[in-house]
JSON list of C-alpha atoms and ligand atoms in Angstrom, two decimals:
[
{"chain": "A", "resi": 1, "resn": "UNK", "atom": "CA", "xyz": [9.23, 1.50, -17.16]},
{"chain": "A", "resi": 2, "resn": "UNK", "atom": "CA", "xyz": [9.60, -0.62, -14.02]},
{"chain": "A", "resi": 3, "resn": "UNK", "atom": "CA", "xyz": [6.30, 0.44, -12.23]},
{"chain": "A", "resi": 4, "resn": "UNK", "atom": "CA", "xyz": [4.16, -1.63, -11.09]},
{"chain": "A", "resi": 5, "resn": "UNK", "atom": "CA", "xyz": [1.18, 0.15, -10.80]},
{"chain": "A", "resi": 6, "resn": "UNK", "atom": "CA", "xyz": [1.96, 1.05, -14.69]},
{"chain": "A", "resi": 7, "resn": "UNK", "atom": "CA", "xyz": [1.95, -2.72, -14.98]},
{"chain": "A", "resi": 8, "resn": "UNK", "atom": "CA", "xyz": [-1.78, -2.74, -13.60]},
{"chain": "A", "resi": 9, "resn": "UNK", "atom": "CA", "xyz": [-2.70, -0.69, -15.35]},
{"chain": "A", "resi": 10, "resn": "UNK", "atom": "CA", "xyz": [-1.59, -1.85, -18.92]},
{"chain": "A", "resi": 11, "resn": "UNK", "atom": "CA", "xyz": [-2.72, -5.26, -17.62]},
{"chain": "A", "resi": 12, "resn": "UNK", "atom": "CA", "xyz": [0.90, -7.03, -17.81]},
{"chain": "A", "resi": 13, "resn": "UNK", "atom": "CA", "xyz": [0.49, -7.45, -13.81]},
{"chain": "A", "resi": 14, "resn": "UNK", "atom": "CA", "xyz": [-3.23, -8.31, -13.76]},
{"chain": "A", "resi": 15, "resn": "UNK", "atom": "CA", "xyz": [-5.58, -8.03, -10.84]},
{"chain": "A", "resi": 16, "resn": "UNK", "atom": "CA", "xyz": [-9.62, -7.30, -10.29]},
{"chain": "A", "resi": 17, "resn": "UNK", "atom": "CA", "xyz": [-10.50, -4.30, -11.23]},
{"chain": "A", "resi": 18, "resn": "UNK", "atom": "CA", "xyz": [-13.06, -3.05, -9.01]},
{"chain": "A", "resi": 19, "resn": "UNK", "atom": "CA", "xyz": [-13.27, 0.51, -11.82]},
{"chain": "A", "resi": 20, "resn": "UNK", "atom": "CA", "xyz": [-11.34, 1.22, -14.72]},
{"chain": "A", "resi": 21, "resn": "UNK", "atom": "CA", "xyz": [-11.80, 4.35, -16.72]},
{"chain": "A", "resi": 22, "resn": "UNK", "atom": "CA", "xyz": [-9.86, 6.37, -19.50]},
{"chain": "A", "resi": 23, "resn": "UNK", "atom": "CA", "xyz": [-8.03, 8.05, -16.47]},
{"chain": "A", "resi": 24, "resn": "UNK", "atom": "CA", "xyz": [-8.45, 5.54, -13.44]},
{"chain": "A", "resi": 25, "resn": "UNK", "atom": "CA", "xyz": [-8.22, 2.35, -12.22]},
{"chain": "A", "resi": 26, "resn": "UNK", "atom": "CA", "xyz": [-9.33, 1.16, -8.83]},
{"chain": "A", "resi": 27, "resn": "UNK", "atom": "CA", "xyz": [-8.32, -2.42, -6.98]},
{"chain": "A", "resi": 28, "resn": "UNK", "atom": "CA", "xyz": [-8.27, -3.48, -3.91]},
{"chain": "A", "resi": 29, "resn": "UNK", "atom": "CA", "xyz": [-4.62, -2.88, -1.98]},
{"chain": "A", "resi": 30, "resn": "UNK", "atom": "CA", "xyz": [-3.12, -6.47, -1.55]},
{"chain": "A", "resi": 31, "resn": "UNK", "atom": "CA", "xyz": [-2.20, -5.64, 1.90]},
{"chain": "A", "resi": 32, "resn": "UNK", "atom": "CA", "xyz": [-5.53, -4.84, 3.39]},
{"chain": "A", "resi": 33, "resn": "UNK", "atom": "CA", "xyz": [-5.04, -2.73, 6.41]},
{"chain": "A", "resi": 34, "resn": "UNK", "atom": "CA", "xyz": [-8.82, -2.47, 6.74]},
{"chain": "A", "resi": 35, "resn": "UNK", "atom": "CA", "xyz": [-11.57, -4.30, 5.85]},
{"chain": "A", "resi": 36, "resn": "UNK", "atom": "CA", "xyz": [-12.51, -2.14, 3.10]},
{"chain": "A", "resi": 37, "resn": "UNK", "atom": "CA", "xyz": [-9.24, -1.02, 1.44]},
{"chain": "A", "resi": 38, "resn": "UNK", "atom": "CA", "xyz": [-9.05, -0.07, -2.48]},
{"chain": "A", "resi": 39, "resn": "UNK", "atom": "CA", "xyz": [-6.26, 2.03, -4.10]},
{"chain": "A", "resi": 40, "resn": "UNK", "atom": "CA", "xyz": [-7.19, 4.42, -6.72]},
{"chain": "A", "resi": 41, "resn": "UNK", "atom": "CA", "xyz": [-4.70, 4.60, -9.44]},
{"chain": "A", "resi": 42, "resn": "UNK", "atom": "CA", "xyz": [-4.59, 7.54, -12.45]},
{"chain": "A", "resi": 43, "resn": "UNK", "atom": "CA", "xyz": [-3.53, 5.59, -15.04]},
{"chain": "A", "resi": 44, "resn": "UNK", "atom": "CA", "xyz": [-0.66, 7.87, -15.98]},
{"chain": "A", "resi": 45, "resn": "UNK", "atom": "CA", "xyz": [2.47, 7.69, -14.30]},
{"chain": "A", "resi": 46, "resn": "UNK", "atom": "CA", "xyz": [2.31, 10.80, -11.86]},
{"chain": "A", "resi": 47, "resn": "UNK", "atom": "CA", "xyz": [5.14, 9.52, -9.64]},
{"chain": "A", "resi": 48, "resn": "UNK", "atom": "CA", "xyz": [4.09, 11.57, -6.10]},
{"chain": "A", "resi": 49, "resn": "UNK", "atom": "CA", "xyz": [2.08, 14.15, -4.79]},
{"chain": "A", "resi": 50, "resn": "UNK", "atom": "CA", "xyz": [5.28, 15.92, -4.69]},
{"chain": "A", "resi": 51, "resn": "UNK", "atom": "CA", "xyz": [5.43, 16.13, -8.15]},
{"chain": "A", "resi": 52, "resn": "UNK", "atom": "CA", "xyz": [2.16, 17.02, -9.12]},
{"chain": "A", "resi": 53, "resn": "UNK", "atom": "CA", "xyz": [1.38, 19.73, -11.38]},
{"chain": "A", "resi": 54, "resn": "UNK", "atom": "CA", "xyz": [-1.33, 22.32, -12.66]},
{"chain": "A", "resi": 55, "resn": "UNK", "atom": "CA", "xyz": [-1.79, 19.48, -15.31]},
{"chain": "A", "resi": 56, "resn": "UNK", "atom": "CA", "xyz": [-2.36, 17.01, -13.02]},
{"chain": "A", "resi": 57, "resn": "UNK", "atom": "CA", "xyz": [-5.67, 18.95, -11.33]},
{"chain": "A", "resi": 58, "resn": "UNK", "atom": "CA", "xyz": [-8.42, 17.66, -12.71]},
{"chain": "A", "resi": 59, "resn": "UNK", "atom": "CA", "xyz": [-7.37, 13.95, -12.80]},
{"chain": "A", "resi": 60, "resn": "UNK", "atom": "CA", "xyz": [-6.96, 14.42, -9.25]},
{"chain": "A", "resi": 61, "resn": "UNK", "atom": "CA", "xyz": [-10.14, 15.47, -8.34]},
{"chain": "A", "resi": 62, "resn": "UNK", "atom": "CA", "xyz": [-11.96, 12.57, -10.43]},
{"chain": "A", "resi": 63, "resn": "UNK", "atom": "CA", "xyz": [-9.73, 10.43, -8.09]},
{"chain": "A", "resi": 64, "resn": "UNK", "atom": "CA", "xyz": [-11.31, 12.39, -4.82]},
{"chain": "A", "resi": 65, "resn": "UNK", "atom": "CA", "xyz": [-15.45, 11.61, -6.26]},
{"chain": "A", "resi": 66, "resn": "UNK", "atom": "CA", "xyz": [-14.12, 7.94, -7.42]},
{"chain": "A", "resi": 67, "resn": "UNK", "atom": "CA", "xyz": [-13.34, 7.63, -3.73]},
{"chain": "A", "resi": 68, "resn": "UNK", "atom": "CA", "xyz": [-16.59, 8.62, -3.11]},
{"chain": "A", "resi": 69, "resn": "UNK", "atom": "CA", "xyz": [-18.39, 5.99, -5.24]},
{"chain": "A", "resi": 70, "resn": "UNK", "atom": "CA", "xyz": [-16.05, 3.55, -3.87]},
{"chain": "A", "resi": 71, "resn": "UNK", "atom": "CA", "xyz": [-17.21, 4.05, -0.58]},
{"chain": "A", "resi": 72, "resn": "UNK", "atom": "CA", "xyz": [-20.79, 4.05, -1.41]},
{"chain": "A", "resi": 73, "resn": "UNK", "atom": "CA", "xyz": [-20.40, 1.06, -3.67]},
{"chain": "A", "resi": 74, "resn": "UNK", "atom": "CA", "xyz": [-18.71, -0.64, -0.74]},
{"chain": "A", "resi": 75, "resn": "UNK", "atom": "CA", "xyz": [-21.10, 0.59, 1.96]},
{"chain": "A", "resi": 76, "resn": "UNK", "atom": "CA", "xyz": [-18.98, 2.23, 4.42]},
{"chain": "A", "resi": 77, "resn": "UNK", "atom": "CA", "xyz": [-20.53, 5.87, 3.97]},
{"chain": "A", "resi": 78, "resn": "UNK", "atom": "CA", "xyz": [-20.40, 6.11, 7.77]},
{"chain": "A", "resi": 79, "resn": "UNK", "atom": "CA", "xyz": [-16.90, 6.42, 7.92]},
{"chain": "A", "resi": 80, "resn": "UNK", "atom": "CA", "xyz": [-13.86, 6.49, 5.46]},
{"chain": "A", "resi": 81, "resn": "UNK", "atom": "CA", "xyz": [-10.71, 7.97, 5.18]},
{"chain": "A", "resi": 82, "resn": "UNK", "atom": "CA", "xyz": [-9.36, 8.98, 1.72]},
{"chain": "A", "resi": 83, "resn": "UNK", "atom": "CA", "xyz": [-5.10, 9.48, 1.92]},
{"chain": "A", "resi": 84, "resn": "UNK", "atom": "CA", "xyz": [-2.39, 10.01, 0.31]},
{"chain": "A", "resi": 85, "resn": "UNK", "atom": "CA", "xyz": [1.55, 9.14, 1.13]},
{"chain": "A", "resi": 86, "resn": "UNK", "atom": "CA", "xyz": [4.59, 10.72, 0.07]},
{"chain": "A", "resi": 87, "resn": "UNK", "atom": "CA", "xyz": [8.27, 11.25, 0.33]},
{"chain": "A", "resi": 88, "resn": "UNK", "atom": "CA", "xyz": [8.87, 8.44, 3.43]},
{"chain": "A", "resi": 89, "resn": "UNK", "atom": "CA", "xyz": [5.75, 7.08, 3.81]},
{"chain": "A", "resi": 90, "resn": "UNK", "atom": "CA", "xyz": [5.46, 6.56, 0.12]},
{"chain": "A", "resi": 91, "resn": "UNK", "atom": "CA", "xyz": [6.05, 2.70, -1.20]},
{"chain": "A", "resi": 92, "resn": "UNK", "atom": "CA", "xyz": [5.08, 2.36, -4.70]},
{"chain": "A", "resi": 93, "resn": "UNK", "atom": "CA", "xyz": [6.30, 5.28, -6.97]},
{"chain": "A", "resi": 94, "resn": "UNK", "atom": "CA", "xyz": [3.26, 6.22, -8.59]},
{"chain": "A", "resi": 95, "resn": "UNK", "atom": "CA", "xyz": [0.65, 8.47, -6.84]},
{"chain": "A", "resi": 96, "resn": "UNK", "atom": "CA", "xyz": [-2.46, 6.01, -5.93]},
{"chain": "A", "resi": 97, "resn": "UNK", "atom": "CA", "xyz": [-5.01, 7.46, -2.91]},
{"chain": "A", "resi": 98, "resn": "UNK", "atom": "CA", "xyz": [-5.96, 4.66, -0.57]},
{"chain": "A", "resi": 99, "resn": "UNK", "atom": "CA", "xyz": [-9.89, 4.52, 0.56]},
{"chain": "A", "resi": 100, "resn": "UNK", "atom": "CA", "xyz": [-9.71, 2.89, 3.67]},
{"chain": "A", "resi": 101, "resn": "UNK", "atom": "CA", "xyz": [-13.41, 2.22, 6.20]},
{"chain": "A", "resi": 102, "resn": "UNK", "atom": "CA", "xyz": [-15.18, -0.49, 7.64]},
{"chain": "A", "resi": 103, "resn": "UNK", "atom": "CA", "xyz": [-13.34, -0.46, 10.87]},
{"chain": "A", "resi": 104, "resn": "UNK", "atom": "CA", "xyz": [-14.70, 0.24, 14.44]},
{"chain": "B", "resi": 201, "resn": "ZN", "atom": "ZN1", "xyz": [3.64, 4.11, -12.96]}
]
């Protein structure tokens, strides 16, 4: 499989991992668009929001309280945002959430 978040994840791409769990992994985006900006990965391939399934429930919601941590781990509980792309605004085909804060 040519992903490369799937890479990541299996470590044949490696890069700091800020988390890893038996369902996540969490590093920071290498194109920062904020000063605090991580992407939290499930480590199975889910390729899109669009795709997502009943199955696919409660990994998703570990990814919404890992966000949380992040942000507290990273101080920027004043202010975050917590999205997710698809379709268009998608790049990488494999569902990943970006935590984005420490902007004005
Ligand atoms: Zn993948």
């Amino acid at each position: 499989m040519d992903c490369v978040f799937c890479k990541i994840v299996s470590g044949e791409l490696p890069v700091n991992k800020e988390f890893e769990d038996d369902d996540i992994v969490v590093f920071k985006s290498n194109r920062p668009e904020t000063p605090v900006h991580l992407l939290v990965v499930p480590k199975r391939h889910i390729e899109s929001l669009k795709v997502a399934e009943d199955d696919d429930v409660q990994v998703l919601g570990k990814i919404q309280l890992m966000a949380k941590r992040m942000a507290e781990k990273f101080e920027i509980v004043g202010g975050y945002k917590v999205m997710v792309n698809a379709g268009k605004f998608q790049e990488v085909p494999h569902i990943h959430y970006h935590l984005k804060g420490g902007m004005n």
